CSV table of C-alpha atoms in Angstrom, one decimal:
chain,number,residue,atom,x,y,z
K,172,MET,CA,34.9,-0.9,133.0
K,173,THR,CA,31.8,-3.0,132.5
K,174,SER,CA,30.6,-1.9,129.1
K,175,ASP,CA,33.8,-2.8,127.2
K,176,ARG,CA,36.6,-5.3,127.4
K,177,ILE,CA,39.9,-4.3,128.8
K,178,ARG,CA,42.3,-4.2,125.8
K,179,VAL,CA,45.9,-5.4,126.6
K,180,LEU,CA,48.8,-5.0,124.3
K,181,HIS,CA,51.7,-7.3,125.2
K,182,VAL,CA,55.1,-6.0,124.0
K,183,LEU,CA,58.0,-8.5,123.6
K,184,PRO,CA,61.1,-8.3,121.4
K,185,TRP,CA,60.5,-11.8,120.2
K,186,LEU,CA,58.3,-14.8,120.4
K,187,GLN,CA,60.4,-18.0,120.3
K,188,SER,CA,60.3,-20.6,123.0
K,189,GLY,CA,61.4,-19.0,126.3
K,190,GLY,CA,59.7,-18.8,129.6
K,191,VAL,CA,58.4,-15.2,129.1
K,192,GLU,CA,56.7,-16.3,125.9
K,193,ARG,CA,55.1,-19.3,127.6
K,194,ARG,CA,53.7,-17.1,130.3
K,195,ARG,CA,52.2,-14.8,127.7
K,196,LEU,CA,50.7,-17.8,126.0
K,197,LEU,CA,49.1,-18.8,129.3
K,198,LEU,CA,47.4,-15.4,129.4
K,199,ALA,CA,46.3,-15.7,125.7
K,200,GLU,CA,44.8,-19.1,126.3
K,201,ARG,CA,43.3,-18.8,129.7
K,202,MET,CA,42.2,-15.2,130.3
K,203,ASP,CA,38.4,-14.6,130.0
K,204,THR,CA,37.8,-13.3,126.5
K,205,ARG,CA,34.5,-11.7,127.6
K,206,ARG,CA,36.6,-9.4,129.8
K,207,TYR,CA,39.9,-9.0,128.0
K,208,GLU,CA,40.9,-8.5,124.4
K,209,GLN,CA,44.7,-9.1,123.9
K,210,ARG,CA,47.2,-8.6,121.2
K,211,VAL,CA,51.0,-9.1,120.9
K,212,VAL,CA,53.5,-6.9,119.1
K,213,CYS,CA,57.1,-8.2,118.7
K,214,SER,CA,60.1,-8.0,116.4
K,215,THR,CA,60.2,-11.6,115.3
K,216,VAL,CA,58.0,-14.6,115.9
K,217,SER,CA,58.3,-18.4,115.2
K,218,ALA,CA,55.5,-20.0,113.2
K,219,PRO,CA,54.4,-22.4,116.0
K,220,TYR,CA,54.1,-19.6,118.5
K,221,ARG,CA,52.1,-17.4,116.1
K,222,ASP,CA,49.8,-20.3,115.4
K,223,ARG,CA,49.1,-20.9,119.1
K,224,PHE,CA,48.5,-17.3,119.9
K,225,GLU,CA,46.2,-16.8,117.0
K,226,ALA,CA,44.3,-20.1,117.7
K,227,ALA,CA,43.6,-18.5,121.1
K,228,GLY,CA,42.2,-15.4,119.4
K,229,VAL,CA,45.2,-13.2,120.1
K,230,PRO,CA,46.7,-11.6,117.0
K,231,VAL,CA,50.4,-11.2,116.7
K,232,MET,CA,51.8,-8.2,114.9
K,233,THR,CA,55.4,-7.4,114.1
K,234,ALA,CA,57.2,-4.0,114.4
K,235,ARG,CA,60.3,-4.4,112.3
K,236,GLY,CA,63.5,-2.7,113.1
K,237,MET,CA,66.7,-3.8,114.7
K,238,ALA,CA,66.7,-7.5,115.7
K,239,ASP,CA,67.2,-6.6,119.4
K,240,TRP,CA,65.0,-3.4,119.5
K,241,ALA,CA,67.9,-1.2,120.6
K,242,LEU,CA,67.1,2.1,122.3
K,243,SER,CA,68.0,3.9,119.1
K,244,ASP,CA,65.6,1.8,117.0
K,245,VAL,CA,63.3,4.5,115.8
K,246,ALA,CA,61.7,2.3,113.1
K,247,ALA,CA,60.5,-0.3,115.6
K,248,LEU,CA,59.3,2.4,118.0
K,249,ARG,CA,57.2,3.9,115.1
K,250,GLY,CA,55.8,0.4,114.4
K,251,VAL,CA,54.7,-0.2,118.0
K,252,CYS,CA,53.1,3.3,118.0
K,253,ARG,CA,51.2,2.4,114.9
K,254,GLU,CA,49.8,-0.8,116.5
K,255,ILE,CA,48.8,1.3,119.6
K,256,ALA,CA,46.9,3.7,117.3
K,257,ARG,CA,45.1,0.8,115.7
K,258,PHE,CA,44.3,-1.2,118.9
K,259,ARG,CA,43.9,1.7,121.4
K,260,PRO,CA,44.9,-0.5,124.4
K,261,HIS,CA,44.0,0.4,128.0
K,262,ILE,CA,47.1,-1.5,129.2
K,263,ILE,CA,50.5,-1.9,127.5
K,264,HIS,CA,52.5,-4.7,129.2
K,265,GLY,CA,56.1,-5.0,128.3
K,266,ALA,CA,58.5,-7.8,129.3
K,267,VAL,CA,62.2,-8.6,128.8
K,268,PHE,CA,64.5,-5.5,129.0
K,269,GLU,CA,63.9,-4.6,125.3
K,270,GLY,CA,60.1,-5.2,125.6
K,271,ALA,CA,59.8,-3.2,128.8
K,272,SER,CA,61.8,-0.3,127.4
K,273,MET,CA,59.7,-0.3,124.2
K,274,ALA,CA,56.4,-0.4,126.1
K,275,ALA,CA,57.4,2.4,128.4
K,276,ARG,CA,58.6,4.7,125.6
K,277,ALA,CA,55.8,3.9,123.2
K,278,GLY,CA,53.2,4.0,126.0
K,279,ARG,CA,54.2,7.5,127.1
K,280,LEU,CA,54.4,8.8,123.5
K,281,CYS,CA,51.0,7.4,122.7
K,282,ARG,CA,49.4,8.2,126.1
K,283,VAL,CA,48.4,4.7,126.9
K,284,PRO,CA,46.4,4.9,130.2
K,285,VAL,CA,48.3,2.1,132.0
K,286,ILE,CA,52.0,1.3,131.3
K,287,LEU,CA,53.1,-1.9,132.9
K,288,THR,CA,56.6,-3.3,132.8
K,289,GLU,CA,57.9,-6.6,134.0
K,290,GLU,CA,61.3,-7.5,135.4
K,291,THR,CA,62.0,-11.0,134.2
K,292,SER,CA,65.8,-11.2,134.5
K,293,HIS,CA,68.4,-11.7,137.2
K,294,PRO,CA,69.5,-8.1,137.7
K,295,THR,CA,72.9,-8.8,139.3
K,296,SER,CA,74.2,-9.7,135.8
K,297,ARG,CA,73.4,-6.2,134.6
K,298,SER,CA,76.0,-3.5,134.1
K,299,LEU,CA,75.8,-0.2,136.0
K,300,ARG,CA,74.5,1.4,132.8
K,301,GLY,CA,71.8,-1.3,132.6
K,302,HIS,CA,70.7,-0.6,136.1
K,303,VAL,CA,70.4,3.1,135.4
K,304,LEU,CA,68.5,2.5,132.2
K,305,TYR,CA,66.1,0.1,133.9
K,306,ARG,CA,65.5,2.7,136.6
K,307,ALA,CA,64.5,5.1,133.9
K,308,ILE,CA,62.2,2.6,132.3
K,309,THR,CA,60.4,2.0,135.7
K,310,ALA,CA,60.1,5.8,136.1
K,311,LEU,CA,58.2,6.0,132.8
K,312,ALA,CA,55.9,3.1,133.7
K,313,HIS,CA,52.9,3.3,136.1
K,314,HIS,CA,53.6,-0.1,137.6
K,315,THR,CA,56.2,-2.9,137.5
K,316,VAL,CA,55.8,-6.7,138.0
K,317,ALA,CA,58.6,-8.7,139.6
K,318,VAL,CA,58.7,-12.4,138.8
K,319,SER,CA,60.0,-13.4,142.3
K,320,PRO,CA,60.3,-11.8,145.7
K,321,TRP,CA,64.1,-11.6,145.1
K,322,VAL,CA,63.5,-9.5,142.0
K,323,GLY,CA,60.9,-7.4,143.9
K,324,SER,CA,63.6,-6.6,146.5
K,325,TYR,CA,66.0,-5.5,143.7
K,326,LEU,CA,63.4,-3.1,142.3
K,327,THR,CA,62.5,-1.5,145.7
K,328,ASP,CA,65.9,-1.6,147.5
K,329,GLN,CA,68.4,-1.1,144.7
K,330,LEU,CA,66.5,0.8,142.0
K,331,ARG,CA,64.3,2.6,144.6
K,332,VAL,CA,61.1,2.0,142.8
K,333,PRO,CA,58.3,2.9,145.3
K,334,ARG,CA,56.8,-0.2,146.9
K,335,ARG,CA,53.3,0.9,145.9
K,336,ARG,CA,54.3,0.6,142.2
K,337,VAL,CA,55.7,-2.9,142.4
K,338,SER,CA,53.8,-6.2,142.5
K,339,VAL,CA,55.4,-9.6,142.9
K,340,ILE,CA,53.6,-12.2,140.7
K,341,THR,CA,55.6,-15.4,140.8
K,342,ASN,CA,55.6,-17.4,137.5
K,343,GLY,CA,53.2,-20.2,136.8
K,344,VAL,CA,53.2,-23.2,134.4
K,345,GLU,CA,50.5,-25.5,133.1
K,346,GLU,CA,49.6,-28.0,135.7
K,347,ARG,CA,50.3,-31.6,134.8
K,348,SER,CA,50.2,-35.0,136.5
K,349,PRO,CA,53.4,-36.9,137.2
K,350,PRO,CA,54.1,-39.6,134.6
K,351,THR,CA,52.7,-43.1,135.0
K,352,PRO,CA,55.2,-46.0,134.7
K,353,ASP,CA,54.0,-46.6,131.1
K,354,GLN,CA,54.5,-43.0,130.2
K,355,ARG,CA,57.9,-43.0,131.8
K,356,ALA,CA,58.9,-46.1,129.8
K,357,ALA,CA,57.6,-44.7,126.5
K,358,ALA,CA,59.4,-41.4,127.1
K,359,ARG,CA,62.7,-43.3,127.5
K,360,VAL,CA,62.1,-45.3,124.4
K,361,GLY,CA,61.3,-42.2,122.4
K,362,LEU,CA,64.5,-40.4,123.5
K,363,GLY,CA,66.7,-43.5,123.2
K,364,VAL,CA,67.4,-43.7,126.9
K,365,PRO,CA,68.0,-47.2,128.5
K,366,ALA,CA,65.0,-48.3,130.6
K,367,ASP,CA,67.2,-49.0,133.6
K,368,ALA,CA,69.3,-45.8,133.5
K,369,PHE,CA,69.7,-43.3,136.3
K,370,VAL,CA,68.9,-40.2,134.3
K,371,VAL,CA,70.0,-36.7,135.3
K,372,GLY,CA,68.3,-34.1,133.1
K,373,THR,CA,68.2,-30.4,132.4
K,374,VAL,CA,66.2,-28.2,130.1
K,375,CYS,CA,67.7,-24.8,129.2
K,376,ARG,CA,69.1,-22.6,126.5
K,377,LEU,CA,72.6,-23.7,125.8
K,378,ASP,CA,74.2,-20.4,126.8
K,379,ASP,CA,77.0,-21.4,129.2
K,380,HIS,CA,77.6,-17.9,130.6
K,381,HIS,CA,74.2,-18.2,132.1
K,382,LYS,CA,73.2,-21.8,132.5
K,383,ARG,CA,76.6,-23.4,133.2
K,384,VAL,CA,75.9,-26.7,131.6
K,385,THR,CA,79.6,-27.3,131.5
K,386,ASP,CA,79.5,-27.4,135.3
K,387,LEU,CA,76.7,-29.9,135.1
K,388,ILE,CA,78.8,-32.0,132.7
K,389,ASP,CA,81.7,-31.9,135.2
K,390,ALA,CA,79.4,-33.0,138.0
K,391,PHE,CA,77.9,-35.7,135.8
K,392,ALA,CA,81.4,-37.1,135.0
K,393,ILE,CA,81.9,-37.7,138.8
K,394,VAL,CA,78.5,-39.4,139.0
K,395,ALA,CA,79.2,-41.5,135.9
K,396,SER,CA,82.5,-42.7,137.4
K,397,ARG,CA,80.5,-44.2,140.3
K,398,VAL,CA,77.1,-45.1,138.8
K,399,ASP,CA,77.5,-47.5,135.8
K,400,HIS,CA,74.1,-46.8,134.3
K,401,ALA,CA,74.0,-43.0,134.7
K,402,VAL,CA,72.9,-40.9,131.7
K,403,LEU,CA,72.8,-37.2,131.2
K,404,LEU,CA,69.8,-35.8,129.2
K,405,VAL,CA,70.3,-32.3,127.8
K,406,VAL,CA,67.3,-30.6,126.3
K,407,GLY,CA,67.8,-27.3,124.5
K,408,ALA,CA,69.7,-25.4,121.9
K,409,GLY,CA,71.8,-22.4,121.9
K,410,PRO,CA,75.1,-20.7,120.9
K,411,ASP,CA,77.3,-22.9,123.1
K,412,ASP,CA,76.1,-26.3,121.9
K,413,ALA,CA,79.6,-27.2,120.4
K,414,LEU,CA,81.4,-26.0,123.6
K,415,MET,CA,79.2,-28.3,125.7
K,416,ARG,CA,79.6,-31.3,123.5
K,417,ALA,CA,83.4,-30.8,123.5
K,418,ARG,CA,83.3,-30.7,127.3
K,419,ALA,CA,81.5,-34.0,127.4
K,420,VAL,CA,84.3,-35.5,125.2
K,421,THR,CA,87.1,-34.1,127.4
K,422,ARG,CA,85.4,-35.4,130.5
K,423,GLY,CA,85.0,-38.9,128.9
K,424,VAL,CA,81.2,-39.0,129.0
K,425,ALA,CA,80.2,-38.2,125.5
K,426,ASN,CA,78.7,-41.7,125.0
K,427,ARG,CA,76.5,-41.2,128.1
K,428,VAL,CA,75.0,-37.8,127.1
K,429,VAL,CA,71.8,-37.6,125.1
K,430,TRP,CA,71.3,-34.3,123.3
K,431,THR,CA,67.8,-33.6,122.1
K,432,GLY,CA,68.0,-30.1,120.8
K,433,ARG,CA,65.1,-27.8,121.3
K,434,LEU,CA,61.8,-29.6,121.9
K,435,ALA,CA,58.4,-27.9,121.2
K,436,ASP,CA,57.1,-30.0,124.1
K,437,PRO,CA,59.7,-30.9,126.7
K,438,GLY,CA,57.1,-32.9,128.7
K,439,PRO,CA,58.2,-36.4,127.6
K,440,ALA,CA,61.8,-35.4,128.5
K,441,TYR,CA,60.9,-34.6,132.1
K,442,ASP,CA,59.1,-38.0,132.1
K,443,ALA,CA,62.3,-39.7,131.2
K,444,MET,CA,64.3,-38.2,134.1
K,445,ASP,CA,65.1,-39.4,137.6
K,446,VAL,CA,66.6,-36.0,138.8
K,447,PHE,CA,66.4,-32.5,137.4
K,448,ALA,CA,69.5,-30.3,137.6
K,449,LEU,CA,69.9,-26.5,136.9
K,450,LEU,CA,73.3,-25.1,137.9
K,451,SER,CA,72.8,-21.5,136.6
K,452,ARG,CA,75.1,-18.7,137.6
K,453,HIS,CA,72.1,-16.4,137.9
K,454,GLU,CA,68.3,-16.9,137.6
K,455,ALA,CA,65.4,-14.5,138.3
K,456,PHE,CA,63.0,-17.4,138.8
K,457,GLY,CA,63.7,-20.7,137.0
K,458,LEU,CA,60.5,-21.8,135.2
K,459,VAL,CA,62.0,-25.2,134.3
K,460,LEU,CA,62.3,-26.0,137.9
K,461,VAL,CA,58.6,-25.8,138.4
K,462,GLU,CA,58.0,-27.9,135.3
K,463,ALA,CA,60.3,-30.5,136.7
K,464,MET,CA,58.5,-30.4,140.1
K,465,PHE,CA,55.2,-31.0,138.3
K,466,ALA,CA,56.8,-34.1,136.9
K,467,ALA,CA,57.6,-35.2,140.5
K,468,LEU,CA,61.3,-34.9,140.1
K,469,PRO,CA,63.7,-34.0,142.9
K,470,VAL,CA,65.8,-31.0,142.0
K,471,VAL,CA,69.5,-30.1,142.3
K,472,ALA,CA,69.9,-26.4,141.7
K,473,SER,CA,72.3,-23.6,142.4
K,474,ALA,CA,71.3,-21.3,145.3
K,475,VAL,CA,71.1,-18.1,143.3
K,476,GLY,CA,68.5,-15.4,142.6
K,477,GLY,CA,64.9,-16.6,142.9
K,478,ILE,CA,65.7,-20.3,143.0
K,479,PRO,CA,65.7,-20.6,146.8
K,480,GLY,CA,62.1,-19.4,146.7
K,481,ILE,CA,61.2,-22.4,144.5
K,482,VAL,CA,63.3,-25.3,145.8
K,483,ASP,CA,62.9,-26.1,149.5
K,484,ASP,CA,66.4,-27.3,150.3
K,485,GLY,CA,66.3,-30.8,151.8
K,486,VAL,CA,62.6,-31.2,151.1
K,487,THR,CA,62.0,-30.9,147.4
K,488,GLY,CA,65.6,-31.2,146.4
K,489,HIS,CA,69.1,-29.8,147.1
K,490,LEU,CA,70.5,-26.3,146.7
K,491,VAL,CA,74.2,-26.1,146.0
K,492,PRO,CA,76.6,-23.1,145.5
K,493,PRO,CA,77.1,-21.9,141.9
K,494,PHE,CA,80.3,-23.0,140.1
K,495,ALA,CA,80.6,-26.0,142.4
K,496,PRO,CA,80.4,-29.2,140.3
K,497,ARG,CA,81.7,-31.4,143.2
K,498,ALA,CA,78.9,-30.2,145.5
K,499,ALA,CA,76.3,-30.8,142.7
K,500,ALA,CA,77.8,-34.3,142.1
K,501,ALA,CA,77.5,-35.1,145.8
K,502,SER,CA,73.8,-34.3,145.8
K,503,LEU,CA,73.2,-36.2,142.6
K,504,LEU,CA,75.0,-39.3,144.1
K,505,GLU,CA,73.0,-39.1,147.2
K,506,LEU,CA,69.7,-39.2,145.2
K,507,ALA,CA,71.1,-42.0,143.0
K,508,SER,CA,71.9,-44.1,146.1
K,509,ASP,CA,68.6,-43.4,147.9
K,510,PRO,CA,65.7,-43.8,145.4
K,511,HIS,CA,63.1,-43.8,148.2
K,512,ARG,CA,64.2,-40.4,149.4
K,513,ALA,CA,64.4,-39.1,145.8
K,514,ARG,CA,60.8,-40.2,145.3
K,515,LEU,CA,59.7,-38.5,148.5
K,516,MET,CA,61.4,-35.2,147.4
K,517,GLY,CA,59.7,-35.5,144.0
K,518,ARG,CA,56.3,-35.9,145.6
K,519,ALA,CA,56.9,-33.0,147.9
K,520,GLY,CA,58.0,-30.9,144.9
K,521,ALA,CA,54.8,-31.8,142.9
K,522,ALA,CA,52.7,-30.8,145.9
K,523,ARG,CA,54.5,-27.4,146.2
K,524,ALA,CA,54.2,-26.8,142.5
K,525,ARG,CA,50.4,-27.4,142.6
K,526,GLY,CA,50.0,-25.2,145.6
K,527,SER,CA,52.2,-22.2,144.5
K,528,PHE,CA,53.2,-22.3,140.9
K,529,GLY,CA,50.2,-23.4,138.8
K,530,ALA,CA,48.9,-21.6,135.7
K,531,THR,CA,45.5,-20.8,137.2
K,532,ARG,CA,47.0,-19.0,140.1
K,533,TYR,CA,49.3,-17.0,137.8
K,534,VAL,CA,46.6,-16.0,135.4
K,535,ASN,CA,44.3,-14.9,138.3
K,536,ASP,CA,47.0,-12.8,139.8
K,537,VAL,CA,47.7,-11.0,136.5
K,538,ALA,CA,44.0,-10.4,135.9
K,539,ALA,CA,43.6,-9.0,139.4
K,540,LEU,CA,46.5,-6.6,138.8
K,541,TYR,CA,45.0,-5.5,135.5
K,542,GLU,CA,41.7,-4.8,137.2
K,543,ARG,CA,43.3,-2.8,139.9
K,544,LEU,CA,45.4,-0.7,137.5
K,545,VAL,CA,42.5,0.0,135.2
K,546,SER,CA,40.4,1.1,138.2
K,547,ALA,CA,43.1,3.3,139.6
K,548,ALA,CA,43.5,5.0,136.2
K,549,SER,CA,39.8,6.0,136.4
K,550,LEU,CA,39.0,4.9,132.9
K,551,PRO,CA,35.5,5.4,131.7
K,552,GLY,CA,33.3,2.6,132.9
K,553,SER,CA,35.8,1.3,135.4
């Protein structure tokens, strides 16, 4: 297709502040506008995200209906179909379960030439009904993206999606340099963290069923009992904020935990940390791990889902079993007692992030897939 730009309609249930939204923003800001014209349709959008997409020349439309775009949401389906009729996309690209389902159904109804879905979650947390439904979604789509090799194996081995219809495109984030000593000091001042503290940090949605911040608090309580100047920095918001704060009280560390809430730019928070921790019970990828690695932080993370494909155990950090606060505490204490090894791990993590998980690589991989799918669909001019 040389005479016209490839039109891509991204379908997401919401645009708030999650990893999927940030990856779509990378595509909006970095893809060649001479080759691609992009739009987004969603149910709800926060003002900052709408502004950033539209500043990149990517309009954001809303298809109102149920807040979660349930399968029975006919109003939202009609809204997406209206946007398809206006935009006439060559590719409809849906992500998150609700967005993938919407893209597959609307794409088929409106005969979009290429229907692309993306598996962004950790499928072991899904019910049997969810597995069956996602298999039906992939059957409606022409191709499916997996965000990690582990997710790719789920699609081909458990859902039996043909391998030729699955592409693994690991996530990418904006490249950034590790903080200078001045930046590190300024970040700590800005967050109210003592300059000499040993800071264990995490960035996540405060949903304890998924992220298990209560396990991190339990691990930190052990660390705090042995490291006088230890501080826990928790960045994020979510439904279990009160539960987690109460856990800090019962563990006797409430005065050593800094809660920032959701930050539009978590960069300075990473700059303030010594170690990054993510003790999730399940994780398809773990985008925040890569962000921490770009900040040259050693990582302590649970060995679940796609995380072992990011963290090189013993080289860029430590992998620990899920639901094991004592094991996590042991790894954190090791890093606290050996700053030199912690720095070496952080540098190794930064090198791995630059080599495998940068934004440029991610955008190029997505663009190459778009080109291949458009060519295979034999569209005019392709």
